[in-house]
Amino acid sequence: MVRLSSPSDRKSTSNIRIRSTVSKALKSCQMPSTRSAFRDVTDSKTAVINTDRPRVMARNRLVSPSQRIRNRHKCTCEPYYQSPTRSEEPPGYTEYREEDEFTDVEDAIQRHQNHEDEDGSSDSDWDEHATLIALLDDGEEAPEFADGVAIVDRLSPVFLAHRREATEQFRETLVPVVTRVGEAHKSLSHDNNPTLLRGVALFDKSSRALEDATRREHDQVVRAFTRVKETLENLSLQLQDVCAESDKLLNTYEKAIDELVQRLGGYSKSVPGDVEKLICKLDQTTKSVAAEDHAKAKEKLLRGILDRY
């Protein structure tokens, strides 16, 4: 349930803080050289505050109407959704049921109607805001010093005037704030009708539904991110395998190219000698063929001469 908060929820802390601030402001009027002279004034102010204890206790017992309603209303709402990312159980969702009734809100409305008189009587307590301010007026009389030092007598009017000025500043600051807080609590106590409480309950239900929808979307995004991450890891492994195979093929290609280059280099170096050898061999063959042809021609010529004769 969405609960209405008020400054009275921390009234004890606020009262202690205000009293501490007032005491520090009152003590700031004293100088280090005259602190012992004003010790009697502090003791007399403490005595006056102690005698006003019933008013202070009555003021501390003030409880705002919204705080009373909130104390009477004990929310029994339970969360309808638990994120699967926060537990090891499989994701399961429980939708909001349309037949849910605002039983706690109706009980609060009924109690609020039954205690209207009590709320009306407690609203008057906010008119006692003068109790806190009255504490600032305690001890306004000029202190009587036992030592009777002349310089303290001359400085005391200045300190008293400064103290009155500081007290007036505190009064101008605190009175409007306390009055405004009282008016706000009275307005809240009168405006807490069933329609407003039902609207707050409806807003709370809608907020819970929106929260569940947001958590579902978050879980879907987390699952999608996990799947994409696993897919990317698999693709990365496959890419690493392909890169390894490509490196192997590249190394094999480089080795084959190096062997071919070495062979071509050896061939290029041996070609001139082989060409010279071939030329020499062709010359010898040509000479031998020419010599044989010349001998055959002579032999043919001699045979022709012999045949004639």
Coordinates of C-alpha atoms in Angstrom, one line a residue, residues 84-254:
P84 CA 13.6 -16.0 -11.7
T85 CA 17.0 -14.3 -11.8
R86 CA 17.0 -14.0 -8.0
S87 CA 16.4 -17.6 -7.2
E88 CA 17.2 -21.0 -8.6
E89 CA 13.6 -22.0 -9.2
P90 CA 12.1 -21.9 -12.8
P91 CA 10.4 -18.7 -13.7
G92 CA 6.8 -18.6 -12.7
Y93 CA 4.3 -15.7 -12.8
T94 CA 1.1 -15.3 -10.9
E95 CA -1.2 -12.8 -12.5
Y96 CA -3.2 -10.3 -10.5
R97 CA -6.7 -11.6 -9.9
E98 CA -9.6 -9.4 -10.8
E99 CA -11.7 -10.6 -7.9
D100 CA -9.2 -9.2 -5.3
E101 CA -11.1 -6.9 -2.9
F102 CA -9.6 -4.0 -1.0
T103 CA -10.5 -5.5 2.4
D104 CA -7.7 -3.7 4.2
V105 CA -8.9 -0.4 2.7
E106 CA -12.5 -1.0 3.7
D107 CA -11.4 -1.8 7.3
A108 CA -9.4 1.4 7.4
I109 CA -12.3 3.4 6.1
Q110 CA -14.7 1.9 8.7
R111 CA -12.3 2.5 11.5
H112 CA -11.8 6.1 10.3
Q113 CA -15.5 6.7 10.3
N114 CA -15.9 5.2 13.8
H115 CA -13.1 7.4 15.2
E116 CA -14.1 10.7 13.7
D117 CA -14.8 12.2 17.2
E118 CA -11.4 11.0 18.4
D119 CA -9.7 12.5 15.4
G120 CA -11.6 15.8 15.8
S121 CA -10.5 16.0 19.5
S122 CA -6.8 15.3 18.6
D123 CA -6.8 18.0 15.9
S124 CA -7.0 20.6 18.6
D125 CA -3.6 19.5 19.9
W126 CA -1.9 21.2 16.9
D127 CA -3.0 24.5 18.4
E128 CA -0.5 24.1 21.2
H129 CA 2.4 24.9 19.0
A130 CA 3.0 27.9 21.3
T131 CA 4.4 25.4 23.9
L132 CA 7.7 25.1 21.9
I133 CA 7.9 28.8 21.4
A134 CA 7.1 29.4 25.1
L135 CA 10.3 27.7 26.0
L136 CA 12.2 30.5 24.2
D137 CA 10.7 33.1 26.5
D138 CA 11.8 31.4 29.7
G139 CA 14.5 33.2 31.7
E140 CA 14.1 36.6 30.1
E141 CA 14.9 38.4 33.4
A142 CA 18.3 39.9 33.7
P143 CA 20.7 37.5 35.6
E144 CA 22.0 38.4 39.0
F145 CA 25.7 37.8 39.3
A146 CA 27.3 36.7 42.6
D147 CA 30.7 38.2 41.9
G148 CA 29.4 41.6 40.9
V149 CA 32.1 42.3 38.3
A150 CA 31.6 45.7 36.8
I151 CA 32.6 44.7 33.3
V152 CA 30.0 42.0 33.3
D153 CA 27.4 44.5 34.4
R154 CA 28.2 46.7 31.5
L155 CA 28.2 43.9 29.0
S156 CA 25.1 42.1 30.2
P157 CA 22.6 44.5 28.4
V158 CA 24.3 43.8 25.1
F159 CA 24.2 40.0 25.6
L160 CA 20.5 40.2 26.7
A161 CA 19.6 42.3 23.6
H162 CA 21.4 39.8 21.3
R163 CA 19.6 37.0 23.0
R164 CA 16.2 38.7 22.5
E165 CA 17.0 39.2 18.9
A166 CA 18.0 35.6 18.4
T167 CA 14.8 34.4 20.2
E168 CA 12.7 36.6 18.0
Q169 CA 14.3 35.2 14.9
F170 CA 13.6 31.7 16.1
R171 CA 10.0 32.6 16.8
E172 CA 9.6 34.1 13.3
T173 CA 11.1 30.9 11.8
L174 CA 9.4 28.2 13.8
V175 CA 5.8 29.6 14.3
P176 CA 4.9 29.6 10.6
V177 CA 6.3 26.1 10.1
V178 CA 4.5 24.6 13.0
T179 CA 1.2 26.3 12.0
R180 CA 1.5 25.1 8.4
V181 CA 2.2 21.5 9.6
G182 CA -0.9 21.6 11.8
E183 CA -3.1 22.9 9.0
A184 CA -1.7 20.2 6.7
H185 CA -2.6 17.4 9.2
K186 CA -6.0 18.8 9.7
S187 CA -6.6 19.0 6.0
L188 CA -5.4 15.4 5.6
S189 CA -7.6 14.1 8.4
H190 CA -10.7 15.7 6.8
D191 CA -9.9 14.8 3.2
N192 CA -9.2 11.1 3.8
N193 CA -12.5 9.9 2.4
P194 CA -13.2 6.4 1.0
T195 CA -12.8 7.6 -2.6
L196 CA -9.2 8.8 -1.9
L197 CA -8.3 5.6 -0.1
R198 CA -9.7 3.5 -3.0
G199 CA -7.8 5.6 -5.4
V200 CA -4.6 5.1 -3.5
A201 CA -5.3 1.3 -3.4
L202 CA -5.9 1.3 -7.1
F203 CA -2.7 3.2 -7.7
D204 CA -0.8 0.7 -5.6
K205 CA -2.3 -2.2 -7.5
S206 CA -1.5 -0.6 -10.9
S207 CA 2.0 0.1 -9.6
R208 CA 2.4 -3.6 -8.6
A209 CA 1.2 -4.7 -12.1
L210 CA 3.6 -2.3 -13.8
E211 CA 6.4 -3.6 -11.6
D212 CA 5.6 -7.2 -12.6
A213 CA 5.5 -6.3 -16.3
T214 CA 8.8 -4.5 -16.0
R215 CA 10.4 -7.5 -14.3
R216 CA 9.0 -9.9 -16.9
E217 CA 10.5 -7.7 -19.6
H218 CA 13.8 -7.6 -17.7
D219 CA 13.9 -11.4 -17.4
Q220 CA 13.1 -11.7 -21.2
V221 CA 16.0 -9.3 -22.0
V222 CA 18.3 -11.3 -19.7
R223 CA 17.4 -14.6 -21.3
A224 CA 17.8 -13.1 -24.8
F225 CA 21.1 -11.6 -23.8
T226 CA 22.2 -15.0 -22.5
R227 CA 21.2 -16.7 -25.8
V228 CA 23.0 -14.1 -27.9
K229 CA 26.1 -14.4 -25.7
E230 CA 26.2 -18.2 -26.2
T231 CA 25.6 -17.8 -29.9
L232 CA 28.4 -15.3 -30.2
E233 CA 30.7 -17.6 -28.2
N234 CA 30.0 -20.5 -30.6
L235 CA 30.5 -18.3 -33.6
S236 CA 33.8 -17.1 -32.1
L237 CA 35.0 -20.7 -31.7
Q238 CA 34.0 -21.5 -35.3
L239 CA 35.8 -18.4 -36.5
Q240 CA 38.9 -19.5 -34.6
D241 CA 38.8 -22.9 -36.3
V242 CA 38.3 -21.3 -39.7
C243 CA 41.2 -19.0 -39.1
A244 CA 43.4 -21.9 -38.0
E245 CA 42.6 -23.8 -41.2
S246 CA 43.2 -20.7 -43.3
D247 CA 46.6 -20.3 -41.6
K248 CA 47.5 -23.9 -42.4
L249 CA 46.5 -23.5 -46.1
L250 CA 48.5 -20.3 -46.3
N251 CA 51.6 -22.0 -44.9
T252 CA 51.2 -24.9 -47.4
Y253 CA 50.8 -22.5 -50.3
E254 CA 53.9 -20.5 -49.2

